[in-house]
CSV table of C-alpha atoms and ligand atoms in Angstrom, one decimal:
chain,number,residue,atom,x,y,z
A,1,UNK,CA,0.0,0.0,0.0
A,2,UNK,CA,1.3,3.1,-0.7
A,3,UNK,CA,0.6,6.9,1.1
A,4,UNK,CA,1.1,8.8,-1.1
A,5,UNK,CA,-2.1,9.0,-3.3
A,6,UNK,CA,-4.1,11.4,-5.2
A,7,UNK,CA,-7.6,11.7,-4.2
A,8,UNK,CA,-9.8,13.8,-6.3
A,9,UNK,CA,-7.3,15.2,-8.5
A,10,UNK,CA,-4.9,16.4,-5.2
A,11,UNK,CA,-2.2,14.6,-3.7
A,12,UNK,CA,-2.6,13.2,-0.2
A,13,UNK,CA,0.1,12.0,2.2
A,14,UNK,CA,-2.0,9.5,4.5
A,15,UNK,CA,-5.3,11.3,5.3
A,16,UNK,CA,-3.3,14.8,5.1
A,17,UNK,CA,-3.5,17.1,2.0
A,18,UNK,CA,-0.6,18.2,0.3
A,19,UNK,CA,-2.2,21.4,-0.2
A,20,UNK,CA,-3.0,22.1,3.7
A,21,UNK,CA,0.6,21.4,4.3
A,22,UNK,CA,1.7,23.8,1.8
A,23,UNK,CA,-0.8,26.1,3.1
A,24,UNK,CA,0.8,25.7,6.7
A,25,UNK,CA,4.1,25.4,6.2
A,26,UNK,CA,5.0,26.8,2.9
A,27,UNK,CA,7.6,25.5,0.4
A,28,UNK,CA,9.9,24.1,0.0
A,29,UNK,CA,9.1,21.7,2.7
A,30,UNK,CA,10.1,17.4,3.2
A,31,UNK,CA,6.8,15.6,4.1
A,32,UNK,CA,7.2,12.0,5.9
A,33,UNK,CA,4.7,9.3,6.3
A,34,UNK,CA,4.7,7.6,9.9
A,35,UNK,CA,2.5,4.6,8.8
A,36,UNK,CA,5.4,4.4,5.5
A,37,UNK,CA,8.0,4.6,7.3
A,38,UNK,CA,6.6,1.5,10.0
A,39,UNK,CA,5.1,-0.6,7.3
A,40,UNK,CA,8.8,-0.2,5.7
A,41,UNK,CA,10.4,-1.1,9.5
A,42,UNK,CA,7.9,-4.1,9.4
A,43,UNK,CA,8.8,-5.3,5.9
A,44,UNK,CA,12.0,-5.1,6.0
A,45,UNK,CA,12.0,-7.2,9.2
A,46,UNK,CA,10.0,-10.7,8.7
A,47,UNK,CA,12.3,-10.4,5.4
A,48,UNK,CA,14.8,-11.6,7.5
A,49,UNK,CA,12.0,-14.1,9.3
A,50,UNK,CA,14.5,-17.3,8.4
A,51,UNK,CA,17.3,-15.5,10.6
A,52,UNK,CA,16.8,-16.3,14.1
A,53,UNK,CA,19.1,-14.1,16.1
A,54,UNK,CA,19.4,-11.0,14.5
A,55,UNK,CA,20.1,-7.1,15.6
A,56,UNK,CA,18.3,-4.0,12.6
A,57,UNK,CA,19.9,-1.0,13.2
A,58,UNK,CA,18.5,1.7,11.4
A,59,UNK,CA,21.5,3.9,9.2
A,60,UNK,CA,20.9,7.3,11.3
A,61,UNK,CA,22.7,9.3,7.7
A,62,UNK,CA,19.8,7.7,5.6
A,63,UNK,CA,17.0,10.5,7.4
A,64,UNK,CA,17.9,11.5,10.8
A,65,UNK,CA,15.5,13.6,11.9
A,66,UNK,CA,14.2,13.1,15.3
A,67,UNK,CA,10.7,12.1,14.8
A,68,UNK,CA,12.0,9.6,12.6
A,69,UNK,CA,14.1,7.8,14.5
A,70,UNK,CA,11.2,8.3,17.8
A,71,UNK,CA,9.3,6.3,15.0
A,72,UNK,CA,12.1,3.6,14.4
A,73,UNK,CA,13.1,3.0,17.9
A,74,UNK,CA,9.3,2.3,18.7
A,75,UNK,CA,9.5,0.1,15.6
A,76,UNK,CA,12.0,-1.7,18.1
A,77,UNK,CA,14.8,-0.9,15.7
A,78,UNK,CA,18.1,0.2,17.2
A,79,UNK,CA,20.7,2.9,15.5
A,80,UNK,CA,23.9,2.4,13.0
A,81,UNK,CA,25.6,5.8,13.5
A,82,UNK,CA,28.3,7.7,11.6
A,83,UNK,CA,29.3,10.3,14.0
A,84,UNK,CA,28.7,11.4,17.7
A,85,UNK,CA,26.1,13.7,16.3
A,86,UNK,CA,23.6,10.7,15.2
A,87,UNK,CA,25.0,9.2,17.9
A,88,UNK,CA,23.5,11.8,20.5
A,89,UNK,CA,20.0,12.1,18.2
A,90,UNK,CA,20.0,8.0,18.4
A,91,UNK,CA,19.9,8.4,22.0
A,92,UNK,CA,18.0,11.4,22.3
A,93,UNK,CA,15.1,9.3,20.1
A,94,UNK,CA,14.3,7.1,22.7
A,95,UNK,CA,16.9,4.3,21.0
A,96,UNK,CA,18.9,2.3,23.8
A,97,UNK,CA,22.6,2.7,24.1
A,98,UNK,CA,22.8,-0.9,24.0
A,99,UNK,CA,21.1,-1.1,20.2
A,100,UNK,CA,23.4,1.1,18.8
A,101,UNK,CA,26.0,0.2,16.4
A,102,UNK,CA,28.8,3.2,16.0
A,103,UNK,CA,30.0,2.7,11.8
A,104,UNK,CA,32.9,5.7,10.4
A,105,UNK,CA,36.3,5.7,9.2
A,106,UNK,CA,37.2,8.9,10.9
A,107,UNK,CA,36.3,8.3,14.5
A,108,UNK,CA,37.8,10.8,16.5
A,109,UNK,CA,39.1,10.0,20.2
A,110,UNK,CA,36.4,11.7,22.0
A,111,UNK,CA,34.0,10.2,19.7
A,112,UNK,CA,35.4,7.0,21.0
A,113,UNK,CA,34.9,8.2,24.5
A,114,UNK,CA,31.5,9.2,23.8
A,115,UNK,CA,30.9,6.0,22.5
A,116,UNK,CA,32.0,4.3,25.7
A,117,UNK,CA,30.2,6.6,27.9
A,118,UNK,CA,26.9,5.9,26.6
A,119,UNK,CA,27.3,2.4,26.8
A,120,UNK,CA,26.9,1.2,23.0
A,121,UNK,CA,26.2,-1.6,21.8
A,122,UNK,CA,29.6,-2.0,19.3
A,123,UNK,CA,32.5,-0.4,17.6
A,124,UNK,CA,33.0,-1.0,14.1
A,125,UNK,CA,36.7,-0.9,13.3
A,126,UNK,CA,38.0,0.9,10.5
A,127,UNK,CA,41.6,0.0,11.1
A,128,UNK,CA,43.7,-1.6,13.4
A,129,UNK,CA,45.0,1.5,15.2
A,130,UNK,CA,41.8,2.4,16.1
A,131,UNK,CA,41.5,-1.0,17.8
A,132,UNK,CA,44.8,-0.2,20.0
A,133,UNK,CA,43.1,3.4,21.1
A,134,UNK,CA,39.8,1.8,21.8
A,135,UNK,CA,41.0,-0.8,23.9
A,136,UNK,CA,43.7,1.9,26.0
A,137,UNK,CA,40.4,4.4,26.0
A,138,UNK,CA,38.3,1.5,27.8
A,139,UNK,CA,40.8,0.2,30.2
A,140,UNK,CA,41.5,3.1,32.0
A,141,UNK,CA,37.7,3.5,32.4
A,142,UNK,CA,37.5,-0.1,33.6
A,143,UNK,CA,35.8,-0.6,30.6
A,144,UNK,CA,35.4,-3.4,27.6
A,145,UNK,CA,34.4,-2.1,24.3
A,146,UNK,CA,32.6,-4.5,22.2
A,147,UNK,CA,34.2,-4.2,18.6
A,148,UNK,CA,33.6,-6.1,15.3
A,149,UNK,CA,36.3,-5.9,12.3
A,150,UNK,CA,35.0,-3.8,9.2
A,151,UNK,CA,37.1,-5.5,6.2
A,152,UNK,CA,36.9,-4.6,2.5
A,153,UNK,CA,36.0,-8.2,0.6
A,154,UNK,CA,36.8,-6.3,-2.6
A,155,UNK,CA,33.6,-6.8,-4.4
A,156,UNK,CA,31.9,-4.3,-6.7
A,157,UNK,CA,28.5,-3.4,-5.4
A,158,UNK,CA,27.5,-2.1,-9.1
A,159,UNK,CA,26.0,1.6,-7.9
A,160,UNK,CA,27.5,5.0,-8.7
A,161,UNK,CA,30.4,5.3,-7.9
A,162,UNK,CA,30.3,7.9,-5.0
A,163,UNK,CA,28.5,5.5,-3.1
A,164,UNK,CA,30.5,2.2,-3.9
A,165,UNK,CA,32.9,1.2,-0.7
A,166,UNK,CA,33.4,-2.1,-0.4
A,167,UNK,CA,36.4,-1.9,-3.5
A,168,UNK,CA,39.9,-2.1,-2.6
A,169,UNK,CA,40.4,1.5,-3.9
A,170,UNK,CA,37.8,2.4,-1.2
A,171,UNK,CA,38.2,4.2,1.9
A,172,UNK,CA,36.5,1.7,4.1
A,173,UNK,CA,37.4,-1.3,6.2
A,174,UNK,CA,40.8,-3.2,6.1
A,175,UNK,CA,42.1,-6.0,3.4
A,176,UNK,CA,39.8,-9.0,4.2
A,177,UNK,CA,43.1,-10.7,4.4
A,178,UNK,CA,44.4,-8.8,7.4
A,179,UNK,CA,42.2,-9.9,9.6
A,180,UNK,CA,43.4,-12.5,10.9
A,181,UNK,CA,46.4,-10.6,11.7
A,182,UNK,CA,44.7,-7.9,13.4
A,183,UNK,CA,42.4,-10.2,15.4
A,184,UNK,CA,45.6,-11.9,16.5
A,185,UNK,CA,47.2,-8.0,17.5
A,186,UNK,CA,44.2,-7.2,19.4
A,187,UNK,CA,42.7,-10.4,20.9
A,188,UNK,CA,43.1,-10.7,24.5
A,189,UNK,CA,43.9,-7.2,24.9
A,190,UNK,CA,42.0,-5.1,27.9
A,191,UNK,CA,39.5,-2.9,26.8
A,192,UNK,CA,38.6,-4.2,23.9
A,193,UNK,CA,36.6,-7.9,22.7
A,194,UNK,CA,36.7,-8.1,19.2
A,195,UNK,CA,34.0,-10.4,18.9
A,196,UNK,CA,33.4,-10.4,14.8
A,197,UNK,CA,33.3,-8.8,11.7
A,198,UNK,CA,31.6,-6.5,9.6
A,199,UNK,CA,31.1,-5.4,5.6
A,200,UNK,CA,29.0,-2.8,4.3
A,201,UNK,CA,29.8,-3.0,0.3
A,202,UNK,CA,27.8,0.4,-1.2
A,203,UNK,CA,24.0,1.6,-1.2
A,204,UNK,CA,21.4,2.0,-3.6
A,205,UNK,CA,22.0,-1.7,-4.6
A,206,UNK,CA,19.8,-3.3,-7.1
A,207,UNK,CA,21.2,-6.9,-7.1
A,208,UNK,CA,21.9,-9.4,-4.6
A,209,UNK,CA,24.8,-10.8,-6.4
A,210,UNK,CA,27.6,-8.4,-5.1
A,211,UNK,CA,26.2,-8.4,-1.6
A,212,UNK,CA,26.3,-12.5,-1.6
A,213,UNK,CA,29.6,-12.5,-3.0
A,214,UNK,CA,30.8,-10.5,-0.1
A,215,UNK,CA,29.0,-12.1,2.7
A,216,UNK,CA,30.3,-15.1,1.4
A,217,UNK,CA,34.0,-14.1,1.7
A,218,UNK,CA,32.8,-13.3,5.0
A,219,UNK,CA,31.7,-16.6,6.1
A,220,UNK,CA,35.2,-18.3,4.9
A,221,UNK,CA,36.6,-15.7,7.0
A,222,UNK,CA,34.3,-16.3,10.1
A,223,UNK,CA,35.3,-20.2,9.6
A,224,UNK,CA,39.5,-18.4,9.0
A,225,UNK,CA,39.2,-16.7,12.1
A,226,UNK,CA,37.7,-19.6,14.7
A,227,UNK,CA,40.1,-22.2,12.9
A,228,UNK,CA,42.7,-19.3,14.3
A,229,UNK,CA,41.1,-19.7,17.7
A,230,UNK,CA,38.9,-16.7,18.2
A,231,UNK,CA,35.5,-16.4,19.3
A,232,UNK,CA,33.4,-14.7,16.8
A,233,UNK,CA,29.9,-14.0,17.8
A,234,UNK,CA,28.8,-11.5,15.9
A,235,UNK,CA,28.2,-10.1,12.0
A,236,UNK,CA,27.1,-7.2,11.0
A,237,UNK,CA,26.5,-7.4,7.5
A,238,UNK,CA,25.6,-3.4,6.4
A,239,UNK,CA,23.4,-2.1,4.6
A,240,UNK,CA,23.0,-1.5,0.7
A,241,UNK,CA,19.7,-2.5,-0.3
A,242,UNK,CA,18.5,-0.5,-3.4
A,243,UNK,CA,15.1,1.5,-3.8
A,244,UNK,CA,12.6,2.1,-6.7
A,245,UNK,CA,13.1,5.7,-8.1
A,246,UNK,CA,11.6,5.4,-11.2
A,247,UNK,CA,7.8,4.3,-12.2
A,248,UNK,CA,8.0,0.9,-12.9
A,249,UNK,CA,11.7,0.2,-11.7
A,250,UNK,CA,12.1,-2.9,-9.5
A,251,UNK,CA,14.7,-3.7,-6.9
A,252,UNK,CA,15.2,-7.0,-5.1
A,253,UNK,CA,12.7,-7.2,-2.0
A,254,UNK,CA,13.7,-7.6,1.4
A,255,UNK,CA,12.1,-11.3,1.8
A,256,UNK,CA,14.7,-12.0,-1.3
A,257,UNK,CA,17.8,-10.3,0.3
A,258,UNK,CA,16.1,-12.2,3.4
A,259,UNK,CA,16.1,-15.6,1.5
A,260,UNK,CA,19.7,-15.1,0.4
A,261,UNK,CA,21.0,-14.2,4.0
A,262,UNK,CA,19.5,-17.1,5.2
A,263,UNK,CA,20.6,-19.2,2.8
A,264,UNK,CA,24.2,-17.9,2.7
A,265,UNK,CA,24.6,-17.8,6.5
A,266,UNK,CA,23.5,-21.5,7.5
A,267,UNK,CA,25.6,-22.1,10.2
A,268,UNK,CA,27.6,-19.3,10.9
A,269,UNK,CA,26.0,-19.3,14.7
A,270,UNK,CA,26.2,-15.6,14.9
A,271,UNK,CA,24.2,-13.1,15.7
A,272,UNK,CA,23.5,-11.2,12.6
A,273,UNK,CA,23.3,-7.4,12.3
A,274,UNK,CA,21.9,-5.0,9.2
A,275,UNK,CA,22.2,-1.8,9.0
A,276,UNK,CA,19.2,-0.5,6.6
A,277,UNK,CA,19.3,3.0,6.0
A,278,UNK,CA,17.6,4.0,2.2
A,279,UNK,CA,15.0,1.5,2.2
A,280,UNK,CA,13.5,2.3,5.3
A,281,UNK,CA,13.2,5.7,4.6
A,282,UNK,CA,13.5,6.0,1.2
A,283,UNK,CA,10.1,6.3,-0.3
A,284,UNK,CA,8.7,7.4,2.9
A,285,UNK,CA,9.3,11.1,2.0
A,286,UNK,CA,8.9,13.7,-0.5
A,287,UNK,CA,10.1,16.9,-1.4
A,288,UNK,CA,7.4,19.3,-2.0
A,289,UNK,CA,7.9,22.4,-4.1
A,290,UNK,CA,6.1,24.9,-5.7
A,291,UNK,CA,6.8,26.5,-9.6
A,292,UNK,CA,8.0,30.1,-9.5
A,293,UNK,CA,8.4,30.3,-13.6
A,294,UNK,CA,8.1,27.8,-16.7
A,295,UNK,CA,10.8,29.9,-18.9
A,296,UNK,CA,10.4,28.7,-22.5
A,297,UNK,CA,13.5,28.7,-24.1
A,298,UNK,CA,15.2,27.4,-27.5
A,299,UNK,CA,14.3,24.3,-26.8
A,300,UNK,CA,11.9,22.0,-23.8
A,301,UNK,CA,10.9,25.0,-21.4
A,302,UNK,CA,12.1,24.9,-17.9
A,303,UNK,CA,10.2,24.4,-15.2
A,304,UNK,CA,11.6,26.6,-12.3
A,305,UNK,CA,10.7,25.1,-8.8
A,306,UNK,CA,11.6,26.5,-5.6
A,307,UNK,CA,13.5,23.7,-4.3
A,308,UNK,CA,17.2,23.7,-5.4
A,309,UNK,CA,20.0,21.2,-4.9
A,310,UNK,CA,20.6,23.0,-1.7
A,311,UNK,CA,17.7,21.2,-0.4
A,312,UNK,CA,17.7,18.1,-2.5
A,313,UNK,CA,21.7,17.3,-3.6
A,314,UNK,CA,21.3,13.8,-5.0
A,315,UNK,CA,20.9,14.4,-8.2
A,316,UNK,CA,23.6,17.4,-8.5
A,317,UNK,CA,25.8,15.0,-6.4
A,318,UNK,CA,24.8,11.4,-7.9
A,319,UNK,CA,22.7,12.1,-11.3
A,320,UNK,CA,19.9,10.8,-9.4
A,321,UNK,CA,16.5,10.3,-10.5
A,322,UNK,CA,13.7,11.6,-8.6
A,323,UNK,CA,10.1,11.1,-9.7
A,324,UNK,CA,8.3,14.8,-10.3
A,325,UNK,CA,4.6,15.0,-9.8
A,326,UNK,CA,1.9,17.6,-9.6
A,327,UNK,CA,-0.1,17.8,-6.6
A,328,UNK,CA,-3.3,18.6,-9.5
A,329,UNK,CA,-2.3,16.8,-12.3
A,330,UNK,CA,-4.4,18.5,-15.6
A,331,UNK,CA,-3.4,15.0,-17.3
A,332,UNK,CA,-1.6,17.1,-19.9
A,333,UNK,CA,1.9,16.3,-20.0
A,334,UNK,CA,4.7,18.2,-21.4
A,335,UNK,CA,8.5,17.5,-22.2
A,336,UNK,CA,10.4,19.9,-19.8
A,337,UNK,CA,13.9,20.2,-18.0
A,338,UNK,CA,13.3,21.0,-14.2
A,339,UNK,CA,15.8,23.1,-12.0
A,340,UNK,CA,15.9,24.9,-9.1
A,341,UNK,CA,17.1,29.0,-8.2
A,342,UNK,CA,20.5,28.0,-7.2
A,343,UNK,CA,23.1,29.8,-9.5
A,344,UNK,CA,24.9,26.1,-10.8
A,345,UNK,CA,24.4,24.7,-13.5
A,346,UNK,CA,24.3,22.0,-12.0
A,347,UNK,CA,21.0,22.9,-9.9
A,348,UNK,CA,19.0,20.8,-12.2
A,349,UNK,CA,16.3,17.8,-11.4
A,350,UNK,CA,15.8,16.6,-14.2
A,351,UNK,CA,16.5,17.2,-18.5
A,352,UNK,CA,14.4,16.7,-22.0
A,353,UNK,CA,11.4,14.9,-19.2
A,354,UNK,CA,7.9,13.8,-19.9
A,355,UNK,CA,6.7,15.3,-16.8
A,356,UNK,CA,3.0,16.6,-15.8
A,357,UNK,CA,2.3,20.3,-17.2
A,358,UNK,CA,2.4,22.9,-14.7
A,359,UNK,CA,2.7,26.3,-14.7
A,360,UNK,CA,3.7,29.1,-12.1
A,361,UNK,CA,2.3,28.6,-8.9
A,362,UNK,CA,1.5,24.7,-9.1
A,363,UNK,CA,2.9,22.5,-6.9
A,364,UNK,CA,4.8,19.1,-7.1
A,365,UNK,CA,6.4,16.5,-5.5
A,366,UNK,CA,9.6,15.3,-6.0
A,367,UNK,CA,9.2,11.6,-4.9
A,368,UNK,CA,11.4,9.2,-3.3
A,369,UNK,CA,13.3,12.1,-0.9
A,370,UNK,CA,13.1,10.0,2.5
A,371,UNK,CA,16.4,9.1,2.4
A,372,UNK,CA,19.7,11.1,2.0
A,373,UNK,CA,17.3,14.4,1.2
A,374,UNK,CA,17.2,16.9,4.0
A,375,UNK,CA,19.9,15.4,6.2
A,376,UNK,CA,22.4,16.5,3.1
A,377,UNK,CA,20.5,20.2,2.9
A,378,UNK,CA,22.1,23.1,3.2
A,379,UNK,CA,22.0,26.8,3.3
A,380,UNK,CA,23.7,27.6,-0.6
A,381,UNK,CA,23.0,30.9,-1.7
A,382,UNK,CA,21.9,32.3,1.3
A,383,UNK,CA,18.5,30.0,1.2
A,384,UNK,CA,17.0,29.4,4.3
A,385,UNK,CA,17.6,25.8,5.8
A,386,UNK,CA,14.3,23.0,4.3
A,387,UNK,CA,11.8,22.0,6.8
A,388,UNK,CA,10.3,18.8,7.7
A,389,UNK,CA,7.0,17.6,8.3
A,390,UNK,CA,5.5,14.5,9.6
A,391,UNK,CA,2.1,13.0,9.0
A,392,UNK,CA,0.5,10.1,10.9
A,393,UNK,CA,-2.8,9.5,9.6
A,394,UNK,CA,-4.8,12.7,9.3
A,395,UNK,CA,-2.7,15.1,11.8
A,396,UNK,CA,0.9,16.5,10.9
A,397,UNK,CA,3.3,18.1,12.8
A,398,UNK,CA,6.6,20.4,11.9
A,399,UNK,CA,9.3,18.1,12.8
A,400,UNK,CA,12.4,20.4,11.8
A,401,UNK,CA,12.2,24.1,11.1
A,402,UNK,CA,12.5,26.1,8.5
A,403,UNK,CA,16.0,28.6,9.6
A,404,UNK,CA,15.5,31.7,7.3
A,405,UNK,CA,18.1,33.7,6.5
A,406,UNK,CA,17.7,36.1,9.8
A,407,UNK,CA,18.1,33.5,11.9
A,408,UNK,CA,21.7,32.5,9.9
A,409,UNK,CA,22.9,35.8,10.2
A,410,UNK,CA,22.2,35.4,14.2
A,411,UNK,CA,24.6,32.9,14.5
A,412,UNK,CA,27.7,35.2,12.3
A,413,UNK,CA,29.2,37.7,14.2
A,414,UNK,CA,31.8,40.6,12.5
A,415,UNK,CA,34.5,41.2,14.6
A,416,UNK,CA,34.2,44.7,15.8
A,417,UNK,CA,38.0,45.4,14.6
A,418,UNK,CA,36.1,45.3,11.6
B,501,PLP,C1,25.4,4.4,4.7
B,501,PLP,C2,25.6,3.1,5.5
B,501,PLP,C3,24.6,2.2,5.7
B,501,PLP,C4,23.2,2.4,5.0
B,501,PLP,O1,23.2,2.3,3.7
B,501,PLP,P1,21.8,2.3,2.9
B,501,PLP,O2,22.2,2.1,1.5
B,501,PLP,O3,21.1,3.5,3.1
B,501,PLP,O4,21.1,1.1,3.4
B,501,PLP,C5,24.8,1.1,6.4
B,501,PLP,N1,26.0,0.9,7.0
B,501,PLP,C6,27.1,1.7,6.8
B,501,PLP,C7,28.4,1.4,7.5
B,501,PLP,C8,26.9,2.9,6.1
B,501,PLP,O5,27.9,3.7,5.9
């Protein structure tokens, strides 16, 4: 079932207009669906129903606005976190300590500490190094950090290449074949219990092939490592799984990606972690946006919306796709390039599309903005900082405010030598 349906010619989120919304809160403006978001939490789960002991911890970086992680945690989901930012949201959302998973290659040392001070629930290792400082960081807290291994199983996930890490050109993890070297360095040692491993190949993945071929590199190195003599009781096995931008597009399901785990893990005896981020929240979100011109030109008119890649940066940063739809479709179409205000060329949506006809002062959707949308917004050009919205059923709420220019300015200061 999906939310996000027109009624009578306008464009409903749940039992909430689009319209009201716009009316309320203005544009441009991210609108979330609870009951998307939880049927996506519940999905993705009894997926992985032939996995018996098992740990979901939602990618904070995917959407972390509070509301939606409050949503997620009471979805019993815990948090995979990037920084101590989400790692202090996480908590702050209601998500135990214990549930949370802390993922990054560029942990800092209080980041570490902050880690150990809440009490998390792992450390995923980016290097060896960062093993030894864990372990000294613990110990003279009279602590033991629970750590897994991220390695790199050099596979190629087959997604853009700004979001590809589990290559051996890639910043992320260490040479599957270290492992067994490093577990040997840092086994045993106070502070620290290295207790598995972990792989996270890429996002926006739209076969299972890559991600198999990586767990099972995994699994021969689960069976590496205990021939070795450690105890490994944990994998987390990331993220990755790919969503439907385009009308008609498919991408595997998460009761295949659940078959496949299932099938590749028989008797591993771990507990297995995931680390969904983009197709929880995904296509629970849309960017709404209203036309301030259609500017004809030599050739297909533009449509000028007042979003911009300030608020939206996938496609500017990825060539990403995302589905544009009036709010009142006419049911004329027209061929169209859409782009926002932001003086870049490369501020554009979308080129030479079959789109819905608008004109100035129509609104549309951008579709599939859930994930990786207003978490990478900024405030380009002086634009003031997207909102959020929430809908559960027929009530909404602003979930993150608009911050207009004035209220940038408030935080700049000129020296007064100036
Ligand atoms: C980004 C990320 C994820 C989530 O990826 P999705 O494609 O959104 O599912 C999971 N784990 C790690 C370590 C990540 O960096």
């Amino acid at each position: 079932m999906d939310h996000f349906q027109h009624r009578n010619g306008a464009l409903f989120v749940e039992d909430v207009s689009v319209e009201a919304i716009a009316e309320a809160v203005g544009t441009p403006v991210y609108i979330y669906s609870r009951a998307t978001l939880e049927r996506h939490a519940q999905v993705f789960r009894e997926g992985l129903s032939g996995v018996a002991d098992k740990h979901i911890a939602y990618a904070v970086k995917a959407n972390p606005n509070l509301a939606v992680l409050r949503v997620l945690a009471k979805a019993g989901y815990g948090a995979d976190v990037v920084s101590g930012g989400e790692m202090a949201r996480a908590v702050a959302a209601g998500m135990a300590p214990g549930d949370v998973v802390f993922s990054g290659v560029g942990k800092t040392r209080a980041e570490l500490v902050q880690g150990l001070e809440t009490g998390i629930g792992q450390f995923n290792l980016e290097l060896e190094e960062e093993g030894h400082v864990l372990a000294a960081l613990a110990a003279e807290r009279g602590l033991n950090a629970p750590a897994v291994l991220r390695v790199n199983p050099d596979v190629d996930a087959g997604t853009h290449a700004k979001i590809s890490t589990g290559k051996a050109e890639n910043k992320f993890g260490v040479a599957i074949g270290e492992a067994p070297g490093i577990f040997a360095r840092l086994a045993g040692k106070p502070g620290i219990e290295l207790r598995g491993i972990a792989v996270h190949i890429g996002s926006q993945l739209g076969d299972l092939a890559p991600l198999e071929a990586a767990y099972r590199r995994v699994g021969e190195m689960v069976a590496t490592l205990r021939a070795g003599g450690h105890r490994i009781t944990h994998v987390d096995l990331g993220g990755g799984l790919g969503v439907p931008y385009r009308p008609g597009e498919t991408m595997p399901s998460p009761a295949a990606f659940g078959q496949m785990v299932a099938r590749v893990t028989v008797g591993w005896n771990v507990k297995l972690m995931f680390e969904p981020g983009r197709v929880i929240a995904g296509n629970a979100g849309v960017l709404l946006t209203r036309v301030v011109w259609v500017k004809p030109s030599g050739g297909n008119p533009w449509v000028i919306v007042d979003a911009a890649m300030n608020d939206l940066a996938r496609p500017a940063l990825y060539d990403a796709y995302h589905d544009f739809v009036a709010v009142r479709p006419s049911g004329d179409r027209i061929v169209a390039n859409i782009a926002g205000p932001v003086c870049e060329s490369g501020d554009t949506f979308a080129k030479a599309r079959e789109i819905d006809a608008v004109a100035a002062g129509d609104l549309a959707v951008f579709r599939t903005a859930g994930a990786y949308g207003a978490t990478m917004a900024s405030t380009y050009n002086s634009r003031a900082k997207v909102p959020e919205v929430l809908v559960d059923g027929d009530r909404f709420a602003l979930v993150s405010d608009r911050i207009d220019p004035a209220a940038q300015m408030a935080g700049e200061t000129v020296p007064d030598w100036l």
